[in-house]
Amino acid sequence: MNHKLLILRPDEQSKPVQMRLQQQAKQLELGDLQTECFSMVKISSYDDPNSSYVQLLAEPWDAGLMVSVNAARYFAEQKQAWAADVPVPMARWFAVGPTSAAAIAATVGRPVTCPWRQHNSDALLELPELQQVAGQRWLLVRGHGGREVFAETLRARGADVHYLEVYQRTPVAIKPQLITQWQTQVQGIMVTSAEQLDYFLTAMPSSASTWLAQCYWVVASERLARMLPTTYQRACVVADSATPFALTQAWVKAIKNQQDTIL
């Protein structure tokens, strides 16, 4: 089965996934797999006008969360530029998944806790350490205008949550010629971010709906699956997380489902 998979993810985050996909396709003799990466979002540094690094880092924190690899990256860059001599708070640090946990650990120099199997905010909020947080001070490092679910839940449990916004997202326009090219070449779409998926679906012209309904989809959470129109969900496989291993396993399942349909 020769086909092309479109991965809606930044290049630097897609490379480990691409490598594992190619290895798996070859190992299972699933045909010639081509992959193309495209990010619907441009990430850049954001100078939070509501926060002073020197003051913020000097405050006592019980725990902290960096919501993504980007959060860890821009936190490290900005700290080096504006508060190089101020130590990272000696707090308990948390992450949504192992990839971001590794990036955060490298930044803060401390162990980082994340959910074991499912890697999303819901799974993180189910950890035993996050059940009794009344009176705790939490530092949440995120992108500008990020989701409120995590902070709202912690606040409902009695925590005092403060934001540090270190990056911003800008939608990327897709050239009509590229959309036309995808319609003739791409049979599958993989996406791990609600923001990427939302921008992608919004950018698609009505003429692309038939193609999108014929594609198989690999998404990183049930939340993403629910964002898809009903006609797209028939060939959607939900991965356990956004890790390369989980995404590859879900892709294999999607391919086998496609083969069974053809047969």
mmCIF file of C-alpha atoms in Angstrom:
data_model
loop_
_atom_site.group_PDB
_atom_site.id
_atom_site.type_symbol
_atom_site.label_atom_id
_atom_site.label_comp_id
_atom_site.label_asym_id
_atom_site.label_seq_id
_atom_site.Cartn_x
_atom_site.Cartn_y
_atom_site.Cartn_z
ATOM 1 C CA MET A 1 0.000 0.000 0.000
ATOM 2 C CA ASN A 2 1.836 3.071 -1.272
ATOM 3 C CA HIS A 3 0.604 6.303 0.226
ATOM 4 C CA LYS A 4 1.455 9.661 1.748
ATOM 5 C CA LEU A 5 0.828 10.837 5.316
ATOM 6 C CA LEU A 6 0.459 14.525 6.169
ATOM 7 C CA ILE A 7 1.688 15.346 9.677
ATOM 8 C CA LEU A 8 0.365 18.611 11.093
ATOM 9 C CA ARG A 9 3.218 19.372 13.433
ATOM 10 C CA PRO A 10 6.379 21.537 13.511
ATOM 11 C CA ASP A 11 9.350 19.953 11.720
ATOM 12 C CA GLU A 12 11.514 19.610 14.834
ATOM 13 C CA GLN A 13 8.744 17.742 16.657
ATOM 14 C CA SER A 14 7.892 15.591 13.644
ATOM 15 C CA LYS A 15 11.298 14.103 12.891
ATOM 16 C CA PRO A 16 11.233 11.413 15.643
ATOM 17 C CA VAL A 17 7.719 10.445 14.531
ATOM 18 C CA GLN A 18 8.763 10.264 10.876
ATOM 19 C CA MET A 19 11.742 8.042 11.690
ATOM 20 C CA ARG A 20 9.655 5.612 13.722
ATOM 21 C CA LEU A 21 6.916 5.528 11.077
ATOM 22 C CA GLN A 22 9.416 4.685 8.344
ATOM 23 C CA GLN A 23 10.972 1.948 10.474
ATOM 24 C CA GLN A 24 7.582 0.440 11.282
ATOM 25 C CA ALA A 25 6.372 0.583 7.684
ATOM 26 C CA LYS A 26 9.486 -1.231 6.519
ATOM 27 C CA GLN A 27 9.407 -3.796 9.320
ATOM 28 C CA LEU A 28 5.755 -4.714 8.756
ATOM 29 C CA GLU A 29 6.062 -4.497 4.959
ATOM 30 C CA LEU A 30 3.247 -1.982 4.807
ATOM 31 C CA GLY A 31 4.404 -0.460 1.545
ATOM 32 C CA ASP A 32 6.126 2.751 0.549
ATOM 33 C CA LEU A 33 5.288 5.423 3.110
ATOM 34 C CA GLN A 34 5.931 9.067 2.323
ATOM 35 C CA THR A 35 5.503 11.714 5.015
ATOM 36 C CA GLU A 36 5.137 15.470 4.758
ATOM 37 C CA CYS A 37 5.160 17.851 7.720
ATOM 38 C CA PHE A 38 3.320 21.138 7.827
ATOM 39 C CA SER A 39 2.692 23.358 10.835
ATOM 40 C CA MET A 40 -0.430 25.506 10.887
ATOM 41 C CA VAL A 41 1.106 27.548 13.710
ATOM 42 C CA LYS A 42 4.222 29.716 13.914
ATOM 43 C CA ILE A 43 5.743 29.803 17.413
ATOM 44 C CA SER A 44 7.743 32.810 18.609
ATOM 45 C CA SER A 45 8.936 34.271 21.907
ATOM 46 C CA TYR A 46 6.489 36.331 23.969
ATOM 47 C CA ASP A 47 7.487 38.922 26.556
ATOM 48 C CA ASP A 48 4.848 38.634 29.273
ATOM 49 C CA PRO A 49 4.049 42.216 30.365
ATOM 50 C CA ASN A 50 2.501 40.951 33.594
ATOM 51 C CA SER A 51 5.593 39.172 34.901
ATOM 52 C CA SER A 52 9.125 40.006 35.989
ATOM 53 C CA TYR A 53 11.460 37.015 35.786
ATOM 54 C CA VAL A 54 13.659 38.137 38.670
ATOM 55 C CA GLN A 55 10.683 38.747 40.951
ATOM 56 C CA LEU A 56 8.730 35.676 39.819
ATOM 57 C CA LEU A 57 11.597 33.211 40.241
ATOM 58 C CA ALA A 58 12.466 34.612 43.654
ATOM 59 C CA GLU A 59 9.003 33.860 45.011
ATOM 60 C CA PRO A 60 8.268 30.597 46.856
ATOM 61 C CA TRP A 61 6.506 27.995 44.710
ATOM 62 C CA ASP A 62 5.201 24.613 45.773
ATOM 63 C CA ALA A 63 4.906 23.254 42.240
ATOM 64 C CA GLY A 64 5.178 24.215 38.602
ATOM 65 C CA LEU A 65 4.018 23.036 35.193
ATOM 66 C CA MET A 66 5.443 23.822 31.763
ATOM 67 C CA VAL A 67 2.730 22.907 29.302
ATOM 68 C CA SER A 68 4.965 21.878 26.383
ATOM 69 C CA VAL A 69 8.450 21.603 24.931
ATOM 70 C CA ASN A 70 7.993 25.137 23.593
ATOM 71 C CA ALA A 71 7.236 26.370 27.107
ATOM 72 C CA ALA A 72 10.464 24.820 28.400
ATOM 73 C CA ARG A 73 12.485 26.153 25.468
ATOM 74 C CA TYR A 74 11.354 29.764 25.699
ATOM 75 C CA PHE A 75 11.442 29.748 29.496
ATOM 76 C CA ALA A 76 15.101 28.706 29.335
ATOM 77 C CA GLU A 77 15.962 31.329 26.705
ATOM 78 C CA GLN A 78 14.224 34.166 28.534
ATOM 79 C CA LYS A 79 15.618 33.209 31.932
ATOM 80 C CA GLN A 80 19.136 33.218 30.479
ATOM 81 C CA ALA A 81 18.538 36.658 28.989
ATOM 82 C CA TRP A 82 16.762 38.340 31.890
ATOM 83 C CA ALA A 83 17.497 36.393 35.080
ATOM 84 C CA ALA A 84 20.592 34.296 34.478
ATOM 85 C CA ASP A 85 21.776 34.558 38.099
ATOM 86 C CA VAL A 86 18.429 33.695 39.661
ATOM 87 C CA PRO A 87 18.029 29.976 40.465
ATOM 88 C CA VAL A 88 15.052 28.005 39.222
ATOM 89 C CA PRO A 89 12.491 27.549 42.024
ATOM 90 C CA MET A 90 13.015 24.401 44.107
ATOM 91 C CA ALA A 91 9.490 23.241 43.379
ATOM 92 C CA ARG A 92 7.925 19.969 42.262
ATOM 93 C CA TRP A 93 7.733 20.145 38.475
ATOM 94 C CA PHE A 94 5.119 18.445 36.321
ATOM 95 C CA ALA A 95 4.593 17.782 32.611
ATOM 96 C CA VAL A 96 1.847 16.398 30.405
ATOM 97 C CA GLY A 97 4.059 13.733 28.807
ATOM 98 C CA PRO A 98 7.584 12.273 28.683
ATOM 99 C CA THR A 99 8.832 14.430 25.795
ATOM 100 C CA SER A 100 8.016 17.693 27.525
ATOM 101 C CA ALA A 101 9.158 16.190 30.855
ATOM 102 C CA ALA A 102 12.640 15.608 29.418
ATOM 103 C CA ALA A 103 12.807 19.179 28.101
ATOM 104 C CA ILE A 104 11.629 20.597 31.433
ATOM 105 C CA ALA A 105 14.074 18.464 33.445
ATOM 106 C CA ALA A 106 16.937 19.772 31.321
ATOM 107 C CA THR A 107 15.757 23.319 32.001
ATOM 108 C CA VAL A 108 15.094 23.143 35.746
ATOM 109 C CA GLY A 109 17.669 20.511 36.696
ATOM 110 C CA ARG A 110 15.160 18.576 38.758
ATOM 111 C CA PRO A 111 12.999 15.441 38.346
ATOM 112 C CA VAL A 112 9.727 16.003 36.493
ATOM 113 C CA THR A 113 6.537 14.003 37.024
ATOM 114 C CA CYS A 114 4.112 13.148 34.215
ATOM 115 C CA PRO A 115 1.272 10.660 33.639
ATOM 116 C CA TRP A 116 2.421 7.160 32.731
ATOM 117 C CA ARG A 117 0.075 6.091 29.945
ATOM 118 C CA GLN A 118 -2.148 8.863 28.630
ATOM 119 C CA HIS A 119 -0.435 12.194 28.127
ATOM 120 C CA ASN A 120 -2.934 15.028 28.401
ATOM 121 C CA SER A 121 -4.231 17.529 30.928
ATOM 122 C CA ASP A 122 -6.993 15.213 32.127
ATOM 123 C CA ALA A 123 -4.515 12.432 32.915
ATOM 124 C CA LEU A 124 -2.197 14.898 34.633
ATOM 125 C CA LEU A 125 -5.002 16.180 36.813
ATOM 126 C CA GLU A 126 -5.753 12.617 37.903
ATOM 127 C CA LEU A 127 -2.299 12.124 39.437
ATOM 128 C CA PRO A 128 -2.429 11.548 43.227
ATOM 129 C CA GLU A 129 -0.061 14.485 43.783
ATOM 130 C CA LEU A 130 -2.610 16.870 42.293
ATOM 131 C CA GLN A 131 -5.609 15.860 44.370
ATOM 132 C CA GLN A 132 -4.732 17.726 47.573
ATOM 133 C CA VAL A 133 -3.367 21.105 46.474
ATOM 134 C CA ALA A 134 -5.299 23.512 48.701
ATOM 135 C CA GLY A 135 -3.060 26.382 49.767
ATOM 136 C CA GLN A 136 -0.281 25.492 47.320
ATOM 137 C CA ARG A 137 1.284 28.093 45.007
ATOM 138 C CA TRP A 138 1.616 26.886 41.395
ATOM 139 C CA LEU A 139 3.575 28.461 38.541
ATOM 140 C CA LEU A 140 2.111 27.626 35.138
ATOM 141 C CA VAL A 141 4.461 28.324 32.201
ATOM 142 C CA ARG A 142 2.514 28.388 28.944
ATOM 143 C CA GLY A 143 1.854 30.153 25.648
ATOM 144 C CA HIS A 144 -0.006 33.428 25.427
ATOM 145 C CA GLY A 145 -3.728 32.831 25.772
ATOM 146 C CA GLY A 146 -3.423 29.104 26.480
ATOM 147 C CA ARG A 147 -6.172 26.789 27.710
ATOM 148 C CA GLU A 148 -7.633 27.522 31.137
ATOM 149 C CA VAL A 149 -8.771 23.997 32.089
ATOM 150 C CA PHE A 150 -5.696 23.022 34.122
ATOM 151 C CA ALA A 151 -5.506 26.268 36.081
ATOM 152 C CA GLU A 152 -9.252 26.392 36.676
ATOM 153 C CA THR A 153 -9.242 22.843 38.033
ATOM 154 C CA LEU A 154 -6.340 23.513 40.393
ATOM 155 C CA ARG A 155 -7.996 26.715 41.600
ATOM 156 C CA ALA A 156 -11.220 24.804 42.221
ATOM 157 C CA ARG A 157 -9.148 22.448 44.387
ATOM 158 C CA GLY A 158 -7.835 25.404 46.401
ATOM 159 C CA ALA A 159 -4.491 26.153 44.733
ATOM 160 C CA ASP A 160 -3.120 29.622 44.003
ATOM 161 C CA VAL A 161 -2.121 29.528 40.297
ATOM 162 C CA HIS A 162 0.023 32.132 38.521
ATOM 163 C CA TYR A 163 0.822 32.312 34.797
ATOM 164 C CA LEU A 164 4.086 33.005 33.030
ATOM 165 C CA GLU A 165 3.450 33.286 29.281
ATOM 166 C CA VAL A 166 6.646 32.769 27.285
ATOM 167 C CA TYR A 167 5.601 32.168 23.672
ATOM 168 C CA GLN A 168 2.882 33.089 21.226
ATOM 169 C CA ARG A 169 1.226 31.371 18.290
ATOM 170 C CA THR A 170 0.426 32.869 14.893
ATOM 171 C CA PRO A 171 -1.697 31.029 12.283
ATOM 172 C CA VAL A 172 0.106 30.071 9.080
ATOM 173 C CA ALA A 173 -1.666 30.545 5.750
ATOM 174 C CA ILE A 174 -1.775 27.646 3.268
ATOM 175 C CA LYS A 175 -1.317 28.354 -0.419
ATOM 176 C CA PRO A 176 -4.223 27.062 -2.553
ATOM 177 C CA GLN A 177 -1.743 25.198 -4.757
ATOM 178 C CA LEU A 178 -0.542 23.197 -1.761
ATOM 179 C CA ILE A 179 -4.085 22.195 -0.821
ATOM 180 C CA THR A 180 -4.660 21.034 -4.400
ATOM 181 C CA GLN A 181 -1.436 19.027 -4.253
ATOM 182 C CA TRP A 182 -2.438 17.374 -0.988
ATOM 183 C CA GLN A 183 -5.777 16.319 -2.447
ATOM 184 C CA THR A 184 -4.009 14.327 -5.157
ATOM 185 C CA GLN A 185 -1.226 12.858 -3.013
ATOM 186 C CA VAL A 186 -2.248 12.525 0.661
ATOM 187 C CA GLN A 187 -4.274 9.563 1.982
ATOM 188 C CA GLY A 188 -3.768 10.067 5.724
ATOM 189 C CA ILE A 189 -3.513 12.960 8.207
ATOM 190 C CA MET A 190 -1.870 12.914 11.651
ATOM 191 C CA VAL A 191 -2.412 15.691 14.177
ATOM 192 C CA THR A 192 -1.522 16.060 17.871
ATOM 193 C CA SER A 193 -2.699 19.588 18.669
ATOM 194 C CA ALA A 194 -6.210 21.005 18.884
ATOM 195 C CA GLU A 195 -4.902 24.332 17.677
ATOM 196 C CA GLN A 196 -3.253 22.773 14.619
ATOM 197 C CA LEU A 197 -6.431 20.870 13.798
ATOM 198 C CA ASP A 198 -8.692 23.889 14.242
ATOM 199 C CA TYR A 199 -6.564 26.100 11.990
ATOM 200 C CA PHE A 200 -6.275 23.321 9.409
ATOM 201 C CA LEU A 201 -10.018 22.616 9.194
ATOM 202 C CA THR A 202 -10.786 26.335 9.074
ATOM 203 C CA ALA A 203 -8.339 26.832 6.194
ATOM 204 C CA MET A 204 -9.784 24.029 4.091
ATOM 205 C CA PRO A 205 -12.117 25.089 1.236
ATOM 206 C CA SER A 206 -15.451 23.303 0.827
ATOM 207 C CA SER A 207 -14.057 21.620 -2.285
ATOM 208 C CA ALA A 208 -11.640 19.668 -0.031
ATOM 209 C CA SER A 209 -14.369 18.057 2.090
ATOM 210 C CA THR A 210 -14.645 14.909 -0.034
ATOM 211 C CA TRP A 211 -10.884 14.359 0.138
ATOM 212 C CA LEU A 212 -10.799 14.922 3.897
ATOM 213 C CA ALA A 213 -13.645 12.448 4.410
ATOM 214 C CA GLN A 214 -11.750 9.823 2.412
ATOM 215 C CA CYS A 215 -8.529 10.244 4.414
ATOM 216 C CA TYR A 216 -7.705 8.156 7.462
ATOM 217 C CA TRP A 217 -6.931 10.240 10.553
ATOM 218 C CA VAL A 218 -4.539 9.626 13.448
ATOM 219 C CA VAL A 219 -5.103 11.946 16.406
ATOM 220 C CA ALA A 220 -3.492 12.141 19.838
ATOM 221 C CA SER A 221 -6.618 12.330 22.013
ATOM 222 C CA GLU A 222 -10.348 11.771 22.165
ATOM 223 C CA ARG A 223 -10.752 15.532 22.332
ATOM 224 C CA LEU A 224 -9.191 15.865 18.876
ATOM 225 C CA ALA A 225 -11.361 13.071 17.504
ATOM 226 C CA ARG A 226 -14.463 14.925 18.697
ATOM 227 C CA MET A 227 -13.300 18.040 16.867
ATOM 228 C CA LEU A 228 -13.502 16.212 13.530
ATOM 229 C CA PRO A 229 -16.709 16.400 11.512
ATOM 230 C CA THR A 230 -18.737 13.191 11.782
ATOM 231 C CA THR A 231 -17.949 12.151 8.221
ATOM 232 C CA TYR A 232 -14.210 12.301 8.980
ATOM 233 C CA GLN A 233 -14.454 10.227 12.159
ATOM 234 C CA ARG A 234 -15.283 6.920 10.419
ATOM 235 C CA ALA A 235 -11.589 6.318 9.673
ATOM 236 C CA CYS A 236 -10.093 7.955 12.765
ATOM 237 C CA VAL A 237 -7.760 6.194 15.203
ATOM 238 C CA VAL A 238 -6.968 7.754 18.586
ATOM 239 C CA ALA A 239 -3.409 7.281 19.875
ATOM 240 C CA ASP A 240 -2.691 6.827 23.579
ATOM 241 C CA SER A 241 -0.547 9.970 23.521
ATOM 242 C CA ALA A 242 1.492 12.247 21.282
ATOM 243 C CA THR A 243 4.706 10.252 21.721
ATOM 244 C CA PRO A 244 6.312 8.800 18.554
ATOM 245 C CA PHE A 245 5.652 5.233 19.770
ATOM 246 C CA ALA A 246 1.958 5.809 20.479
ATOM 247 C CA LEU A 247 1.393 7.699 17.236
ATOM 248 C CA THR A 248 3.111 4.975 15.238
ATOM 249 C CA GLN A 249 1.037 2.239 16.857
ATOM 250 C CA ALA A 250 -2.125 4.179 16.053
ATOM 251 C CA TRP A 251 -0.947 4.689 12.471
ATOM 252 C CA VAL A 252 -0.404 0.941 12.055
ATOM 253 C CA LYS A 253 -3.940 0.332 13.272
ATOM 254 C CA ALA A 254 -5.304 2.949 10.863
ATOM 255 C CA ILE A 255 -3.465 1.351 7.926
ATOM 256 C CA LYS A 256 -4.713 -2.113 8.785
ATOM 257 C CA ASN A 257 -8.239 -0.756 9.085
ATOM 258 C CA GLN A 258 -7.869 0.735 5.605
ATOM 259 C CA GLN A 259 -6.607 -2.567 4.202
ATOM 260 C CA ASP A 260 -9.505 -4.457 5.777
ATOM 261 C CA THR A 261 -11.955 -1.983 4.215
ATOM 262 C CA ILE A 262 -10.432 -2.486 0.779
ATOM 263 C CA LEU A 263 -10.566 -6.251 1.149
#
